[in-house]
XYZ file of C-alpha atoms in Angstrom:
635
model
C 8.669 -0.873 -25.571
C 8.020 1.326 -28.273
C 9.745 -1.596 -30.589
C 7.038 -3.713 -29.793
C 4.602 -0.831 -29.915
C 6.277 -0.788 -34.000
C 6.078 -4.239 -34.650
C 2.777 -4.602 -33.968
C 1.752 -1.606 -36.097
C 3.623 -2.913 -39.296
C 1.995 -6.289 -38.745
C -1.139 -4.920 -38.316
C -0.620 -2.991 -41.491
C 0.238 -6.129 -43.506
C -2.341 -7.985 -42.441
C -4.999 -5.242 -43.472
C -3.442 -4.947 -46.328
C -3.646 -8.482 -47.418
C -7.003 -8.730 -46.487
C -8.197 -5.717 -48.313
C -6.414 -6.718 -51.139
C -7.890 -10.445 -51.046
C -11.552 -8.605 -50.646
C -11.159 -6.026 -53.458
C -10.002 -9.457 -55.787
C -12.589 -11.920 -54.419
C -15.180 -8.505 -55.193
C -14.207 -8.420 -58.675
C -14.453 -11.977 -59.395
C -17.788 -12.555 -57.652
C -19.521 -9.665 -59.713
C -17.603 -10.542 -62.656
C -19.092 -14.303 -62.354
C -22.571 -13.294 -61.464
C -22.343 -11.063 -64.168
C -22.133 -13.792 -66.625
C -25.668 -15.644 -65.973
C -27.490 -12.184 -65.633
C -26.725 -11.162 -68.394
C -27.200 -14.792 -70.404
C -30.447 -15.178 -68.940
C -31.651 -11.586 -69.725
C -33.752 -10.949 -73.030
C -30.752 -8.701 -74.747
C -29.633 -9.134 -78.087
C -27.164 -11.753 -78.677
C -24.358 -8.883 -79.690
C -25.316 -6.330 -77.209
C -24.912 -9.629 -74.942
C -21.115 -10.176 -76.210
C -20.508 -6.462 -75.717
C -21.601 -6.157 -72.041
C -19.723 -9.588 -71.371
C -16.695 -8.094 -73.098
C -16.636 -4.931 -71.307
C -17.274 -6.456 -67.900
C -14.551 -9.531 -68.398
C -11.944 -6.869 -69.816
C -12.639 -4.512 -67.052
C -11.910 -7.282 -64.247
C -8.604 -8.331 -66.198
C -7.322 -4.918 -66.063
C -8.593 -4.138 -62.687
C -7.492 -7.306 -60.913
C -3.595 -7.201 -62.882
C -3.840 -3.682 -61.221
C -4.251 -5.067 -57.995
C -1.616 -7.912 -58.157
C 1.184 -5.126 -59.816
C 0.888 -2.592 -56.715
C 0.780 -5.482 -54.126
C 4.025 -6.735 -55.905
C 5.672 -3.319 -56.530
C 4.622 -1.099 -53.353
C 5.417 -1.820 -49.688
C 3.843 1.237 -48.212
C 1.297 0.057 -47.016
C -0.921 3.104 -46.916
C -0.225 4.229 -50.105
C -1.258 0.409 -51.618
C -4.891 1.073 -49.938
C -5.255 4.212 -51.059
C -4.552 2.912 -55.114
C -6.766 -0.460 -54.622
C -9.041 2.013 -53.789
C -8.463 4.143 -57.055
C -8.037 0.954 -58.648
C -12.278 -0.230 -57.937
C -13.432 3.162 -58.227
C -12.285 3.080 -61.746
C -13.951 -0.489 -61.921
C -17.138 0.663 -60.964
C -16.927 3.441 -63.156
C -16.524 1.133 -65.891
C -19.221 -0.497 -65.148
C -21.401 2.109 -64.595
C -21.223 3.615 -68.233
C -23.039 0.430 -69.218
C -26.829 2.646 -68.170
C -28.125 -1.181 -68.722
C -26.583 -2.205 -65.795
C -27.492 0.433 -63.241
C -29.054 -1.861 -60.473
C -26.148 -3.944 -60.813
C -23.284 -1.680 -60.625
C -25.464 0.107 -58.024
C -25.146 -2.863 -56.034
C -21.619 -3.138 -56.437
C -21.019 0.537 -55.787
C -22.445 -0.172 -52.326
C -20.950 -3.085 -51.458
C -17.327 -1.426 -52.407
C -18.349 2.154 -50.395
C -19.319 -0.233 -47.314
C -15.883 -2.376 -47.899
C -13.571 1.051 -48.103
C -15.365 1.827 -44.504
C -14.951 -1.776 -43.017
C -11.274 -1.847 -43.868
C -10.783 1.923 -43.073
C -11.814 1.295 -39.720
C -10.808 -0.182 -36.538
C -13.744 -0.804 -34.921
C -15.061 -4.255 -35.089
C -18.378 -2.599 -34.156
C -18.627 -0.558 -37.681
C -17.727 -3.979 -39.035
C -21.533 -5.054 -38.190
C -23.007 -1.906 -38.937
C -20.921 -1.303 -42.472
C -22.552 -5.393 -42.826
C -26.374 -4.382 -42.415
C -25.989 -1.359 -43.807
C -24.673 -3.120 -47.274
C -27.838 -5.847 -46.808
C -29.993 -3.061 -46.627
C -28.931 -1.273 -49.894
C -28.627 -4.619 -51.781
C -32.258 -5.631 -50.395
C -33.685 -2.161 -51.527
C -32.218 -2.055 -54.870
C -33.390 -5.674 -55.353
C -37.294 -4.853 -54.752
C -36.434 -1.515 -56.916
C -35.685 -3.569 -59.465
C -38.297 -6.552 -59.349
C -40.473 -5.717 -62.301
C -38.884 -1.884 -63.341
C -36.170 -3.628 -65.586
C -37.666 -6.986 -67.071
C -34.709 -7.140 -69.751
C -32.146 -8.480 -66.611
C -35.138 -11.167 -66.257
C -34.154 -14.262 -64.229
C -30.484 -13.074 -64.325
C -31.385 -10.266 -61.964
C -32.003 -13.044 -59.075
C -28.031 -14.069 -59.544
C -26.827 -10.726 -59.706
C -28.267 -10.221 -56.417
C -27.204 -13.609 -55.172
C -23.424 -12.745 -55.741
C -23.879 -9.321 -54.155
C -25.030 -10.861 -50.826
C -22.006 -13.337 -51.217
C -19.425 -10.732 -51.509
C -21.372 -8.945 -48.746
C -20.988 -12.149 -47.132
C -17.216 -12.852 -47.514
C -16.460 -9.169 -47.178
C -17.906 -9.767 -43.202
C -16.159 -12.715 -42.773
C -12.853 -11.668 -44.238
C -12.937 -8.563 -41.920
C -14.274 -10.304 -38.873
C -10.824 -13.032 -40.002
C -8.798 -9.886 -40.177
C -10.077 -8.459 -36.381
C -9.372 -12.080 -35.228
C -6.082 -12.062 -36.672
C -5.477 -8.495 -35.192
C -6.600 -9.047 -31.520
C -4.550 -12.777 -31.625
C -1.276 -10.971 -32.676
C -2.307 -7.848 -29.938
C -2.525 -10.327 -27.329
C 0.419 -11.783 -28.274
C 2.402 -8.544 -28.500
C 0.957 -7.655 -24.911
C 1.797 -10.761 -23.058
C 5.374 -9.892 -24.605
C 5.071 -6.206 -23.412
C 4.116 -7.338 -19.927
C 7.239 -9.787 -19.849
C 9.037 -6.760 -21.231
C 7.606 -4.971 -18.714
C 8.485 -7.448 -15.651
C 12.027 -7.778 -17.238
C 12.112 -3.994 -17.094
C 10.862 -4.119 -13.303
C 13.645 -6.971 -12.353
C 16.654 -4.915 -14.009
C 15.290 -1.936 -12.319
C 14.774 -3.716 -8.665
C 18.728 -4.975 -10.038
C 20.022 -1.528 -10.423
C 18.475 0.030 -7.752
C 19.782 -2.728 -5.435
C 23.087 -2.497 -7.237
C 23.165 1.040 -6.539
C 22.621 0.831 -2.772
C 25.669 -1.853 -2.629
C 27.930 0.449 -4.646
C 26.932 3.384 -2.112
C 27.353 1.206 1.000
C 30.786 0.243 -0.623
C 31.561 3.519 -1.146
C 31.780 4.327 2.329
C 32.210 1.249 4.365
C 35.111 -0.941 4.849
C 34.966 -4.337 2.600
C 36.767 -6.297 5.390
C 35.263 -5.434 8.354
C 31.726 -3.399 7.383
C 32.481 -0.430 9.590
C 32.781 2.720 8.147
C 36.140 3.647 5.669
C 37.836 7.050 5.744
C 35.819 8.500 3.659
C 32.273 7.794 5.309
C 33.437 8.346 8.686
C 34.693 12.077 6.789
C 31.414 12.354 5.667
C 29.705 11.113 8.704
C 31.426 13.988 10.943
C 30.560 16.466 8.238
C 27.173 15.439 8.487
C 27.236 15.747 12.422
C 29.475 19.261 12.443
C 26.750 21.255 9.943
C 23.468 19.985 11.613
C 24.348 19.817 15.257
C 26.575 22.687 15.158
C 28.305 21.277 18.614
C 31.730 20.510 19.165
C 30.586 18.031 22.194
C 33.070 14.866 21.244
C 36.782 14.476 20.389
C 38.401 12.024 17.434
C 40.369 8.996 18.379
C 42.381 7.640 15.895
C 44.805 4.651 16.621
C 47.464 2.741 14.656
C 48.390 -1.082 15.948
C 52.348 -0.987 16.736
C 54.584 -2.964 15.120
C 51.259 -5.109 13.189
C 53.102 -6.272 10.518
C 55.157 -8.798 12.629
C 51.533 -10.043 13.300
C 51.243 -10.703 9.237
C 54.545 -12.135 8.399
C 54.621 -14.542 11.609
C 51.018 -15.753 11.289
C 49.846 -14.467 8.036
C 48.082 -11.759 6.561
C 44.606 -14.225 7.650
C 45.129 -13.969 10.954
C 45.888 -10.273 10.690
C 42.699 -9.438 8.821
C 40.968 -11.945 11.544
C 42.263 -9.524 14.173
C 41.378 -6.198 12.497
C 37.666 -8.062 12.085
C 37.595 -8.422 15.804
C 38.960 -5.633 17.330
C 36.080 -3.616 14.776
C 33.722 -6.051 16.124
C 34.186 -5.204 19.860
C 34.659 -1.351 19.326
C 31.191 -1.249 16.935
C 29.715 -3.633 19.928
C 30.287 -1.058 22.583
C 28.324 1.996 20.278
C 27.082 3.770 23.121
C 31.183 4.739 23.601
C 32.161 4.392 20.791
C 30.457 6.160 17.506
C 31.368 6.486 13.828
C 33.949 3.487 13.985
C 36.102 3.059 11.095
C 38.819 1.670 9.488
C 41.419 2.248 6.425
C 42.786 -0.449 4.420
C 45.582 -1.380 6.827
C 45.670 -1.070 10.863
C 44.495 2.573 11.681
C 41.041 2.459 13.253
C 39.334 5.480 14.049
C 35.822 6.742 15.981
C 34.278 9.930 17.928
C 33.879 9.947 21.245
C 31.218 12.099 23.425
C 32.655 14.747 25.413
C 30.984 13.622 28.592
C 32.725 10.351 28.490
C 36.551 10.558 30.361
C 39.584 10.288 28.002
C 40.717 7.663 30.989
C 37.463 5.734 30.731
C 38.082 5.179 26.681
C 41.977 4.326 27.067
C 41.162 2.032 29.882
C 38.278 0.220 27.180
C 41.109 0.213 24.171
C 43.322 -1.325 26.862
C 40.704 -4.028 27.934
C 40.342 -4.697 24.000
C 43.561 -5.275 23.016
C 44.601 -7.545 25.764
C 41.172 -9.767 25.061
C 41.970 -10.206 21.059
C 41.661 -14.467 20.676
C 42.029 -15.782 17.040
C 41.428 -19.851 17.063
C 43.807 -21.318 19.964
C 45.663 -17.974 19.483
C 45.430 -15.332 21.826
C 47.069 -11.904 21.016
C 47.820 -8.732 23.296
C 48.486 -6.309 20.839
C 49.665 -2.683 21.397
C 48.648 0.296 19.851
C 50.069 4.511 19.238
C 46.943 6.563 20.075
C 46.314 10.420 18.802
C 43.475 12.591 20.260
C 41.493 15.576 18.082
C 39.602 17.915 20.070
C 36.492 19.276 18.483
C 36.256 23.008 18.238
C 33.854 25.936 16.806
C 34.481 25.897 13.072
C 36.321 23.006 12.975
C 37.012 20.864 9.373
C 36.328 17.538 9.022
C 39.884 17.180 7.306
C 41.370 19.032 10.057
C 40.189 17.266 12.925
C 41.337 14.127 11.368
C 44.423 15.651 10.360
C 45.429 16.492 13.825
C 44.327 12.992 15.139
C 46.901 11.517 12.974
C 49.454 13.852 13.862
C 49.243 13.402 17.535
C 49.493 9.539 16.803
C 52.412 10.176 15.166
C 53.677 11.945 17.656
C 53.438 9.115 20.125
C 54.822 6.822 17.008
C 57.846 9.288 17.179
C 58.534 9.025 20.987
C 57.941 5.396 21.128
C 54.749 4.081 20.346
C 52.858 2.135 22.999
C 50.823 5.667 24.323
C 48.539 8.207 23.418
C 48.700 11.903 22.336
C 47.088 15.160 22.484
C 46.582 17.215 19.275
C 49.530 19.387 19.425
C 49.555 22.347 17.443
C 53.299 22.445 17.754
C 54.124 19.297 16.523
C 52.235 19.842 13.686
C 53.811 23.365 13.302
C 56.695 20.726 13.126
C 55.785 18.615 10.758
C 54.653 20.630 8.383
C 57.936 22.625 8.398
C 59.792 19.155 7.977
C 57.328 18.842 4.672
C 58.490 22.070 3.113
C 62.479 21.443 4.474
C 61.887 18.263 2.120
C 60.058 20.182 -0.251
C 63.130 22.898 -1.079
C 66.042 20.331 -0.328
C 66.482 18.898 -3.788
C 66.410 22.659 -5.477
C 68.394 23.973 -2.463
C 71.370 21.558 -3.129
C 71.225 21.671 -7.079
C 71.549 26.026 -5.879
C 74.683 25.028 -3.970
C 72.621 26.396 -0.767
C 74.601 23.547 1.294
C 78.152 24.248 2.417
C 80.528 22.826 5.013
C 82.044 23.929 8.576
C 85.280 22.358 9.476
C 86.022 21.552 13.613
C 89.217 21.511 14.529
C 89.979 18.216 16.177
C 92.990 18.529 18.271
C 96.121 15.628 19.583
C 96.670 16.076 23.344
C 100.089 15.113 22.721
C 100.702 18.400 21.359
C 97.700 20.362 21.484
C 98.072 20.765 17.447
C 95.201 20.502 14.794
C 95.646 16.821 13.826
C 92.366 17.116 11.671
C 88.899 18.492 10.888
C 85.442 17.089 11.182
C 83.241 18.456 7.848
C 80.062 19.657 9.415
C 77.163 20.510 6.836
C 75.359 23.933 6.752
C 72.197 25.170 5.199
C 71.692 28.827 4.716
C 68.310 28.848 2.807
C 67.211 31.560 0.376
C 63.643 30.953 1.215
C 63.815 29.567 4.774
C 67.103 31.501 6.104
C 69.760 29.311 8.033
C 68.463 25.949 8.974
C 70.262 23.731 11.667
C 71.726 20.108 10.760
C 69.909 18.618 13.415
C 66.748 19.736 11.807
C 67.246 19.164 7.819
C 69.443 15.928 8.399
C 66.574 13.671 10.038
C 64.382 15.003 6.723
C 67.055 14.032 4.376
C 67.203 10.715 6.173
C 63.344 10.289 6.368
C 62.832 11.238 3.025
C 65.725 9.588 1.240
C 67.821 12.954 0.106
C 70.772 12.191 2.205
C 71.549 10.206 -0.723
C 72.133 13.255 -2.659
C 72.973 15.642 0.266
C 75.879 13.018 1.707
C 77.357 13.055 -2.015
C 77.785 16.721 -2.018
C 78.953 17.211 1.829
C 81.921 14.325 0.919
C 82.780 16.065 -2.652
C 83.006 19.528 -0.498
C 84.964 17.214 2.415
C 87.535 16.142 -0.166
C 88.025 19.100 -1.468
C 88.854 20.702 1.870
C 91.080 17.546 2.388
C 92.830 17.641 -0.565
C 93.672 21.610 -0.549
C 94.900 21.304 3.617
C 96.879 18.051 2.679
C 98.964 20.331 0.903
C 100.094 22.470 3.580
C 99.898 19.365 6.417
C 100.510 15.954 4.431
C 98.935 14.358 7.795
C 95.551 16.164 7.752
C 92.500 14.121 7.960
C 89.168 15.608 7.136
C 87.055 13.371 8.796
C 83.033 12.949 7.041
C 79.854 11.858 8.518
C 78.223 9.036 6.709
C 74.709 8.278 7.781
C 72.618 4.917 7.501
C 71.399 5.270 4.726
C 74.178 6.785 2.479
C 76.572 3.493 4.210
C 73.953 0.695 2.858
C 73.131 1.928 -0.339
C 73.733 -0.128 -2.947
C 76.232 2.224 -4.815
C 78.037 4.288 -2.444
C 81.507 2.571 -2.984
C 81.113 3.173 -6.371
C 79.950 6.731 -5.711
C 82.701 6.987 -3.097
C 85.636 5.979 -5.512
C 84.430 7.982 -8.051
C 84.304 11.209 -5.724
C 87.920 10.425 -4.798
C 89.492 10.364 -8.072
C 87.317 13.312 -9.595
C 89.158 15.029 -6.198
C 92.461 13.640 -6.403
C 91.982 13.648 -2.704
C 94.694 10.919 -0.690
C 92.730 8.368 0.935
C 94.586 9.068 4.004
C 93.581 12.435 4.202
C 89.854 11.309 4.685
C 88.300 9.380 7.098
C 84.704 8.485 7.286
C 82.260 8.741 10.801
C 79.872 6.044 10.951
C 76.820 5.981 14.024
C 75.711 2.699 15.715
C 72.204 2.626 13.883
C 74.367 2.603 10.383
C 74.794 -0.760 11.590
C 73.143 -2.127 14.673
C 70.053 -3.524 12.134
C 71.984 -5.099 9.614
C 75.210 -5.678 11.089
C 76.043 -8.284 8.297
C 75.714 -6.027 5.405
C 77.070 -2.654 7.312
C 80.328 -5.152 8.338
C 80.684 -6.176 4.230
C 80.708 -2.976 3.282
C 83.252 -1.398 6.197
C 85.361 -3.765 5.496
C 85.743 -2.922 1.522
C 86.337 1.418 3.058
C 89.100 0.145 4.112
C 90.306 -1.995 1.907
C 90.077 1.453 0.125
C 92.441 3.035 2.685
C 90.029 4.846 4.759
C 90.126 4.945 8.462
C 86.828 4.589 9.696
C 85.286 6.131 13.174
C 82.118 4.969 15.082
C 80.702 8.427 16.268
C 78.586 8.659 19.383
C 79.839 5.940 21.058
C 77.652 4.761 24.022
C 74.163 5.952 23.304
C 73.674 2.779 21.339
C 72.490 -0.267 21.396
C 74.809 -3.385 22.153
C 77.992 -1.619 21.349
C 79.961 -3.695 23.261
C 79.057 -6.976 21.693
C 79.851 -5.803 18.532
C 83.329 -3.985 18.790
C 85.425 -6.922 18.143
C 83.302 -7.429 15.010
C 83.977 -4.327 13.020
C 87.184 -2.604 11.230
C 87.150 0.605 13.348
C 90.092 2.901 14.165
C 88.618 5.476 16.652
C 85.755 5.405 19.117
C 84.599 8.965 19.254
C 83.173 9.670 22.921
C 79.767 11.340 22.866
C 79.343 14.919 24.329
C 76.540 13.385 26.510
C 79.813 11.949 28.763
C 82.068 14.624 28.778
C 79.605 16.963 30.251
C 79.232 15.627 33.530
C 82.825 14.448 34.127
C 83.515 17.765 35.888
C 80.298 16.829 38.878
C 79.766 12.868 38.550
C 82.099 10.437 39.748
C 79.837 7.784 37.802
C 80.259 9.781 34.811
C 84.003 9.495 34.996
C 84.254 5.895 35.793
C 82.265 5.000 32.423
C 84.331 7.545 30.648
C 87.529 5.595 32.013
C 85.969 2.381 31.026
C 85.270 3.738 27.570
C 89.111 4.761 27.114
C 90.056 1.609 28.322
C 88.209 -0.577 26.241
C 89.863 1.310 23.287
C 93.277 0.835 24.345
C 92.665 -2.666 24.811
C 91.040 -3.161 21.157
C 94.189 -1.044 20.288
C 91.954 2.148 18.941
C 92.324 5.518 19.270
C 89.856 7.647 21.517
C 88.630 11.147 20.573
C 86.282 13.022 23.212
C 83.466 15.421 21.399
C 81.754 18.380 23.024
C 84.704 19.537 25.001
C 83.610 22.980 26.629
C 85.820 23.466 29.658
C 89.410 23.602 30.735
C 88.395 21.387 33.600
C 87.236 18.922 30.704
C 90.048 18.634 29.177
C 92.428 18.289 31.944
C 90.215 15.271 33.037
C 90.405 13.627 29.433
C 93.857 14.040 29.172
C 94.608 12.589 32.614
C 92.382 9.530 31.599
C 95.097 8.796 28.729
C 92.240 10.226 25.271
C 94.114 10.917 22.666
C 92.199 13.491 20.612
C 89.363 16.208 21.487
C 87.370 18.385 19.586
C 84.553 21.039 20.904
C 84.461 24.959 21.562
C 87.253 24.899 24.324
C 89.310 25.108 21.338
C 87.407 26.371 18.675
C 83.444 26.175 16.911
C 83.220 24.842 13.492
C 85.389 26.869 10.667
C 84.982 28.157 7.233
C 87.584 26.684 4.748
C 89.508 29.755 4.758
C 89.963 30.077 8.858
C 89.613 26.027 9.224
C 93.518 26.304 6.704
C 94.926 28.993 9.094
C 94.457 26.601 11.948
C 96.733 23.690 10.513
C 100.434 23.884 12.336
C 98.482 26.207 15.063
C 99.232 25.384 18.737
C 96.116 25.952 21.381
């Protein structure tokens, strides 16, 4: 705008410049042409004749190259005017030292005084008035002179006739100019107003652009329901004006979903997500506030007066009623519940709707939770355990316990099973089955399994030196067994240890393998091709361990603890521990019993035909110092 607003100033400029200096030009012609018959037709002298001729034609010359040099040499436009206007003063001056001429240069004074104000102006209405006014001098002066100056004689009636012509041109010139001015101030309007509609669409653009970015901002792109953060701010809205804590958070995750999206596509799984929003949003008077993240966690409010068995029993309804083309899906999902309370954070009551999903993630899926203060006590303890670990093993904070593990043959120490400790500086001790399922969960074991074996072989290498038979046996876990360098890690562990191969062994769970049997099988197989025995610990509480006995290159089945304790008071309990020892005779393994408490225990186990126990009957787990004094030590 205010370009246009400068544009149309400068050309307004020019063009009153170029007019004025057309005017002042045409001015001095016109008197400079009239003057010629006036003063031929007067009765002067023949050389006072030539003299006023002279003066008047040089005057014009000068005046008029004047005119054309500042047009030429000054752009300002301002400061041009304001020298023309120097420039015909001195012109009239000129001619006004001729006292001959005094009616004439009279004349001309007033018809330059009334062009200055014309062309000074912007008023088209002092355009008429400056006209009559400058008639009205010229018309004056001309009856003045009739008769009072006889020696102009007929030449007086031309010097008046070119006055009223440059009066004449003078209106028309400025009347051109206005004409000129109001054509290029329409024109500069009619672009202003399309300026000013452009201005009006970009606005109408951005302000529309600005409500989708907001709506974005808080809404879910696939689905339009609310995303985390508006149904965050949503509840924050609710919690500081309503001050009530009348309605509890329900936030659900769809179990196992991702089969969903590689069976059928990540299509049909958006197509589901779409729906299931659909029919929660539908039913608003239950549910409020639904929304969604970017994968398959939904989440709404729900009023207090409405029973937590009347909303499950509408989730359940929904996901059994989920049809996608010709498709028809029953779909199952983990469900946490956040109770409301005074004071309550937006963050927090979210938090602990998650958590309690979790929860029911953690024992199972297929449910719903309560927020549980305890299990997020839990968690977040688990989060700082991970937190230290890394720091706490570089501080050597880890250390191992050996158990004696003890032939029935002989009731000797046949071997040790390394048992990892953590006695933290900032946490105090901390129990294996605690920190292990973090390692596992958070990838550490990695780094925690390396350090366990290099203590393991250690051990091994300094009893093999007082027993030659020792085994020091050392629990591998799932993740330590499939990584992609472990042998490597393994073998290079050994010979920094100078450990025997014989003297270790390595313990290896059911879920090391039970998921990727293949792969676990490969890599069994090249332990011991290393000359490591290997023993599947816990035997029992898996899966399918019978089908997949035969398979793999185990030595000993280790019986879980969860049998042995009821041998003493369950007849059923000793049958399957029978069946278990039997089975490993007849794949030609060994048997080793864990958790053995009681004399009555052990008598049983021994009568079965195990070969090996190991639990506090005979001793608990051993520092390295009273683990050596057991080896060649009869119980």
């Amino acid at each position: 705008m205010k370009e246009i607003t400068r544009n149309l100033k400068d050309q307004y400029q020019t063009i009153r410049a170029n007019t004025i200096h057309q005017v002042f030009i045409l001015a001095i012609i016109i008197i400079t042409l009239t003057f010629f018959p006036a003063i031929l037709l007067s009765i002067y002298p023949l050389s006072y004749k030539l003299l006023l001729l002279g003066v008047n034609v040089g005057t014009a010359l000068i005046s008029t190259l004047g005119l054309v040099i500042i047009k030429k040499k000054i752009s300002d436009q301002s400061l041009r005017l304001r020298i023309y206007l120097i420039i015909s003063l001195i012109y009239i001056i000129m001619l006004t030292i001729l006292p001959t001429e005094k009616y004439l240069t009279t004349n001309g004074l007033a018809v330059y005084t009334m062009t200055v104000v014309i062309f000074l102006s912007l008023n088209k209405r002092y355009l008429y008035i400056a006209g009559f006014l400058t008639l009205g001098f010229i018309t004056y002066y001309g009856i003045l002179g009739v008769g009072q100056f006889v020696a102009l004689g007929l030449g007086y009636l031309f010097s008046n006739f070119g006055m009223y012509l440059l009066m004449l041109i003078t209106l028309v010139k400025g009347i051109d100019m206005y004409a000129q001015f109001e054509e290029l101030y329409q024109l500069q309007l009619l672009k202003m107003n399309d300026l000013h509609l452009s201005l009006r669409h970009l606005n109408e653009e951005i302000i529309s652009t600005d409500q989708e970015l907001k709506h974005s901002l808080i809404h879910d792109s696939l689905t339009g329901a609310l995303n985390w953060r508006g149904f965050a701010d949503a509840l924050e809205q609710r919690i500081a004006v309503d001050k009530n804590t009348d309605f509890y958070v329900v936030l659900f995750d769809l179990d196992n979903f991702m089969y969903i999206n590689n069976s059928f596509g990540y299509n049909t799984g958006d197509q589901i997500i779409i729906k299931l929003v659909n029919q929660l949003m539908s039913k608003h008077d239950l549910f409020e506030y639904v929304s969604r993240s970017d994968g398959d966690t939904l989440m709404f409010i729900v009023n207090h007066s409405i029973a937590k068995k009347v909303v499950l029993c509408q989730l359940e309804q929904i996901f059994k009623s989920i049809k996608i083309g010709e498709m028809e899906f029953r779909i199952k999902a983990s469900i946490g519940i956040s109770e409301a309370y005074e004071n309550a954070r937006t963050i927090d009551l979210i938090r602990n709707a998650e958590m309690a999903m979790h929860k029911v993630k953690d024992e199972g899926k297929g449910n719903y939770a309560d927020h549980d203060d305890a299990y997020i006590q839990m968690i977040d303890r688990q989060y700082k355990i991970s937190s230290i670990m890394s720091e706490a093993i570089e501080k050597g904070e880890f250390y191992n316990l050996y158990q004696p593990k003890v032939g029935l043959n002989n009731n000797s120490v046949d071997g040790f099973e390394a048992l990892v400790r953590w006695n933290s500086q900032e946490l105090g001790t901390i129990y294996p089955d605690e920190f292990i399922r973090v390692a596992e969960q958070s990838g550490q074991i990695i780094e925690l399994g390396q350090v366990i074996m290099k203590n393991a072989m250690i051990f091994a290498k300094n009893a093999s030196q007082i027993d030659a038979s020792i085994v020091v046996s050392i629990n591998i876990s799932a993740r330590q067994l499939l990584e992609e360098s472990f042998l490597v890690r393994t073998q290079k562990t050994i010979k920094d240890t100078d450990v025997a191969v014989n003297n270790i062994a390595f313990e290896i769970t059911e879920t090391a393998y039970i998921e990727n049997l293949d792969n676990a099988k490969r890599v069994m197989e090249r332990i011991k091709g290393l000359g490591i025995p290997i023993y599947l610990d816990d035997f029992g509480t898996g899966y399918s361990s019978l089908s997949y006995l035969h398979k793999l290159p185990i030595d000993v089945l280790k019986i879980d603890k969860s049998f042995v304790d009821t041998i003493g008071n369950s007849e059923q309990s000793r049958e399957l521990l029978v069946s278990v020892i039997m089975l490993a005779k007849s794949l030609k393994l060994s048997s080793c019993a864990e958790g053995v408490e009681t004399f009555e225990q052990l008598k049983i186990l021994k009568g079965y035909g195990c070969e090996y126990v190991q639990g506090y009957y005979f001793d608990k787990p051993l520092a390295e110092d009273e683990a050596i004094k057991r080896l060649g030590f009869k119980y």
